Amino acid sequence: MSIRRTTKSRRVVAAVSLTAALALAVTGCGADDGGGKTKDAGSESSSTPSKPSDGDKGAKQEDTAAGDNVDPNVKLAEARGQNGVTLIINQVKRDSGGFVTVQGEIKNGSDTNQPTGGWAGTEAGIVPQNPNSVAGAALIDKVGKKRYYVLRDTENRCLCTTGILPLQPGKSTSVFMQFPAPPTSTTEVDFTLPTFATTSLKISG
């Protein structure tokens, strides 16, 4: 009698152990799936975006600054350059992120090709990173007695138009530049770009 009970008890224990093992295996698979999703960088970044770095902000600002929302028929200012080249400013806007974006168009009114390398300025360490650009531009707040240069990202690249090819006769190129925003009390600044005359700009926004 005791032998039968012992055998029956062993069978029950074995059955319970097997059931527990199967349940544990199923639970383990579910945990692996969930854990995989939790540890996956792509899933995590899509649900909780990380805070962008200064370099990322710069890249995004650069992508959006030269948009197609600028009306080329709006002429806020004009600066004459060398050999019949003219810069026309179409927009000077203060952005919510603490930037001032200047957008315009440079036209070659001469009958010869005009170089663009001089617009990058001569600041040490900047020119090699931004050849054929408008990195040499600056805003001058005469009231606050401050000069604001074109913003740079973490790799010393300007937040402005780069890679500008020599302008052929009668051709033009759109340009943009981003600067640190002067105080909100400053609504007018002087704009300078190498080889062009200084012109006054009113800041909107």
Short mmCIF file of C-alpha atoms in Angstrom, two decimals:
data_model
loop_
_atom_site.label_atom_id
_atom_site.label_comp_id
_atom_site.label_asym_id
_atom_site.label_seq_id
_atom_site.Cartn_x
_atom_site.Cartn_y
_atom_site.Cartn_z
CA MET A 1 0.00 0.00 0.00
CA SER A 2 2.79 2.42 0.90
CA ILE A 3 4.63 1.51 -2.31
CA ARG A 4 1.59 2.46 -4.44
CA ARG A 5 1.15 5.75 -2.59
CA THR A 6 4.85 6.56 -2.99
CA THR A 7 4.74 5.83 -6.71
CA LYS A 8 1.58 7.92 -7.12
CA SER A 9 3.14 10.82 -5.17
CA ARG A 10 6.21 10.72 -7.36
CA ARG A 11 4.04 10.90 -10.48
CA VAL A 12 2.15 13.90 -9.10
CA VAL A 13 5.39 15.67 -8.20
CA ALA A 14 6.80 14.94 -11.66
CA ALA A 15 3.67 16.28 -13.35
CA VAL A 16 3.71 19.43 -11.25
CA SER A 17 7.41 19.96 -11.95
CA LEU A 18 6.85 19.54 -15.70
CA THR A 19 3.96 22.01 -15.66
CA ALA A 20 6.03 24.53 -13.72
CA ALA A 21 8.95 24.13 -16.14
CA LEU A 22 6.70 24.73 -19.17
CA ALA A 23 5.18 27.81 -17.53
CA LEU A 24 8.63 29.14 -16.75
CA ALA A 25 9.77 28.60 -20.32
CA VAL A 26 6.75 30.45 -21.72
CA THR A 27 7.31 33.31 -19.26
CA GLY A 28 10.98 33.43 -20.21
CA CYS A 29 10.17 33.76 -23.90
CA GLY A 30 7.78 36.59 -23.20
CA ALA A 31 10.41 38.38 -21.11
CA ASP A 32 12.98 38.00 -23.88
CA ASP A 33 10.60 39.59 -26.42
CA GLY A 34 9.72 42.43 -24.12
CA GLY A 35 13.31 42.92 -23.07
CA GLY A 36 14.41 43.00 -26.69
CA LYS A 37 11.97 45.78 -27.41
CA THR A 38 12.99 47.71 -24.33
CA LYS A 39 16.70 47.51 -25.09
CA ASP A 40 16.35 48.22 -28.79
CA ALA A 41 17.78 51.71 -29.42
CA GLY A 42 15.51 52.36 -32.40
CA SER A 43 12.34 51.62 -30.48
CA GLU A 44 13.48 53.62 -27.50
CA SER A 45 14.41 56.68 -29.55
CA SER A 46 11.14 56.61 -31.48
CA SER A 47 9.04 56.68 -28.32
CA THR A 48 11.24 58.99 -26.24
CA PRO A 49 13.35 61.32 -28.39
CA SER A 50 16.64 62.30 -26.86
CA LYS A 51 17.55 65.92 -26.28
CA PRO A 52 19.39 67.21 -29.36
CA SER A 53 22.96 68.43 -28.98
CA ASP A 54 24.12 71.86 -30.11
CA GLY A 55 25.51 70.28 -33.25
CA ASP A 56 22.17 68.64 -34.03
CA LYS A 57 20.35 71.92 -33.49
CA GLY A 58 22.72 73.56 -35.86
CA ALA A 59 22.17 70.95 -38.54
CA LYS A 60 18.40 71.25 -38.22
CA GLN A 61 18.54 75.04 -38.30
CA GLU A 62 20.69 74.87 -41.42
CA ASP A 63 18.25 72.50 -43.15
CA THR A 64 15.24 74.70 -42.43
CA ALA A 65 16.80 78.12 -42.78
CA ALA A 66 17.07 78.13 -46.56
CA GLY A 67 13.44 77.22 -47.12
CA ASP A 68 11.23 78.23 -50.00
CA ASN A 69 9.04 80.51 -47.86
CA VAL A 70 11.05 83.62 -48.71
CA ASP A 71 9.44 85.92 -51.24
CA PRO A 72 12.16 86.88 -53.76
CA ASN A 73 10.12 89.94 -54.73
CA VAL A 74 10.53 91.41 -51.22
CA LYS A 75 13.56 93.70 -51.14
CA LEU A 76 14.52 94.82 -47.63
CA ALA A 77 18.00 96.06 -48.47
CA GLU A 78 20.65 96.03 -51.16
CA ALA A 79 24.43 95.93 -50.84
CA ARG A 80 26.68 96.54 -53.82
CA GLY A 81 29.76 94.40 -54.19
CA GLN A 82 32.73 94.39 -56.51
CA ASN A 83 32.59 94.13 -60.30
CA GLY A 84 28.82 94.44 -60.67
CA VAL A 85 27.84 91.88 -58.02
CA THR A 86 24.84 92.79 -55.84
CA LEU A 87 23.40 91.28 -52.65
CA ILE A 88 19.65 91.70 -52.16
CA ILE A 89 18.24 90.90 -48.70
CA ASN A 90 14.75 89.36 -48.78
CA GLN A 91 14.22 88.45 -45.12
CA VAL A 92 15.70 89.18 -41.69
CA LYS A 93 13.80 87.17 -39.09
CA ARG A 94 14.23 86.56 -35.38
CA ASP A 95 13.55 82.88 -34.57
CA SER A 96 12.20 81.47 -31.31
CA GLY A 97 15.40 79.49 -30.73
CA GLY A 98 17.48 82.63 -30.22
CA PHE A 99 18.67 83.05 -33.81
CA VAL A 100 18.43 85.73 -36.44
CA THR A 101 18.26 84.34 -39.97
CA VAL A 102 19.20 86.52 -42.93
CA GLN A 103 18.20 85.34 -46.39
CA GLY A 104 18.83 86.90 -49.73
CA GLU A 105 20.19 86.54 -53.22
CA ILE A 106 23.54 87.46 -54.78
CA LYS A 107 23.40 88.48 -58.43
CA ASN A 108 26.16 88.86 -60.96
CA GLY A 109 25.30 91.86 -63.10
CA SER A 110 28.60 91.84 -64.97
CA ASP A 111 29.54 90.13 -68.23
CA THR A 112 32.27 87.95 -66.70
CA ASN A 113 32.43 85.11 -64.19
CA GLN A 114 32.80 86.33 -60.61
CA PRO A 115 34.64 84.38 -57.86
CA THR A 116 32.88 83.66 -54.57
CA GLY A 117 35.77 82.64 -52.33
CA GLY A 118 36.18 86.08 -50.74
CA TRP A 119 32.81 85.94 -48.99
CA ALA A 120 34.01 83.31 -46.51
CA GLY A 121 36.09 85.87 -44.63
CA THR A 122 39.59 85.42 -43.24
CA GLU A 123 38.99 84.24 -39.67
CA ALA A 124 41.66 81.73 -38.66
CA GLY A 125 40.38 78.15 -38.46
CA ILE A 126 37.09 79.01 -40.14
CA VAL A 127 37.96 79.47 -43.80
CA PRO A 128 39.27 75.90 -44.38
CA GLN A 129 35.99 74.52 -43.03
CA ASN A 130 33.75 76.80 -45.09
CA PRO A 131 35.23 77.51 -48.53
CA ASN A 132 33.09 79.38 -51.04
CA SER A 133 30.54 80.37 -48.43
CA VAL A 134 29.12 83.50 -46.80
CA ALA A 135 30.73 82.66 -43.45
CA GLY A 136 32.39 86.07 -43.32
CA ALA A 137 29.10 87.89 -42.71
CA ALA A 138 28.41 89.76 -39.47
CA LEU A 139 25.68 91.79 -37.77
CA ILE A 140 26.66 94.95 -35.90
CA ASP A 141 24.51 96.26 -33.07
CA LYS A 142 25.67 99.87 -32.88
CA VAL A 143 23.49 100.67 -29.86
CA GLY A 144 24.64 97.64 -27.87
CA LYS A 145 28.15 97.97 -29.31
CA LYS A 146 28.37 94.29 -30.22
CA ARG A 147 29.28 92.35 -33.34
CA TYR A 148 27.56 89.04 -34.08
CA TYR A 149 29.27 86.51 -36.35
CA VAL A 150 27.71 83.64 -38.27
CA LEU A 151 27.04 80.70 -35.96
CA ARG A 152 29.23 77.58 -36.14
CA ASP A 153 28.47 73.98 -35.24
CA THR A 154 30.69 71.72 -33.13
CA GLU A 155 32.87 70.96 -36.16
CA ASN A 156 33.45 74.66 -36.89
CA ARG A 157 31.17 74.68 -39.93
CA CYS A 158 29.13 77.81 -40.46
CA LEU A 159 25.33 77.82 -40.33
CA CYS A 160 25.17 79.43 -43.72
CA THR A 161 25.23 78.71 -47.43
CA THR A 162 28.42 76.91 -48.49
CA GLY A 163 29.90 75.48 -51.69
CA ILE A 164 28.89 78.48 -53.80
CA LEU A 165 30.17 78.12 -57.35
CA PRO A 166 31.61 81.07 -59.29
CA LEU A 167 28.75 83.18 -60.59
CA GLN A 168 28.33 83.28 -64.34
CA PRO A 169 27.22 86.50 -66.05
CA GLY A 170 23.58 87.30 -65.28
CA LYS A 171 23.26 84.42 -62.81
CA SER A 172 22.32 84.53 -59.13
CA THR A 173 22.50 82.32 -56.04
CA SER A 174 20.30 82.21 -52.94
CA VAL A 175 22.11 82.55 -49.61
CA PHE A 176 21.27 82.38 -45.92
CA MET A 177 23.15 83.07 -42.69
CA GLN A 178 22.26 82.50 -39.04
CA PHE A 179 23.49 84.68 -36.20
CA PRO A 180 22.98 84.80 -32.44
CA ALA A 181 20.00 87.04 -31.83
CA PRO A 182 20.67 90.49 -30.37
CA PRO A 183 18.44 91.60 -27.47
CA THR A 184 14.78 92.00 -28.38
CA SER A 185 15.16 95.74 -27.85
CA THR A 186 17.50 95.79 -30.87
CA THR A 187 15.38 96.01 -34.01
CA GLU A 188 17.96 97.37 -36.45
CA VAL A 189 21.53 96.25 -37.19
CA ASP A 190 24.23 96.82 -39.78
CA PHE A 191 25.06 93.89 -42.05
CA THR A 192 28.52 93.30 -43.47
CA LEU A 193 29.88 90.73 -45.92
CA PRO A 194 33.40 90.82 -47.37
CA THR A 195 33.62 92.63 -50.75
CA PHE A 196 30.16 94.20 -50.20
CA ALA A 197 29.18 97.58 -48.82
CA THR A 198 27.65 97.73 -45.34
CA THR A 199 23.86 97.97 -45.29
CA SER A 200 21.25 98.50 -42.56
CA LEU A 201 18.72 95.77 -41.76
CA LYS A 202 15.52 95.77 -39.70
CA ILE A 203 14.83 92.59 -37.74
CA SER A 204 11.30 91.16 -37.87
CA GLY A 205 9.71 88.68 -35.49
#
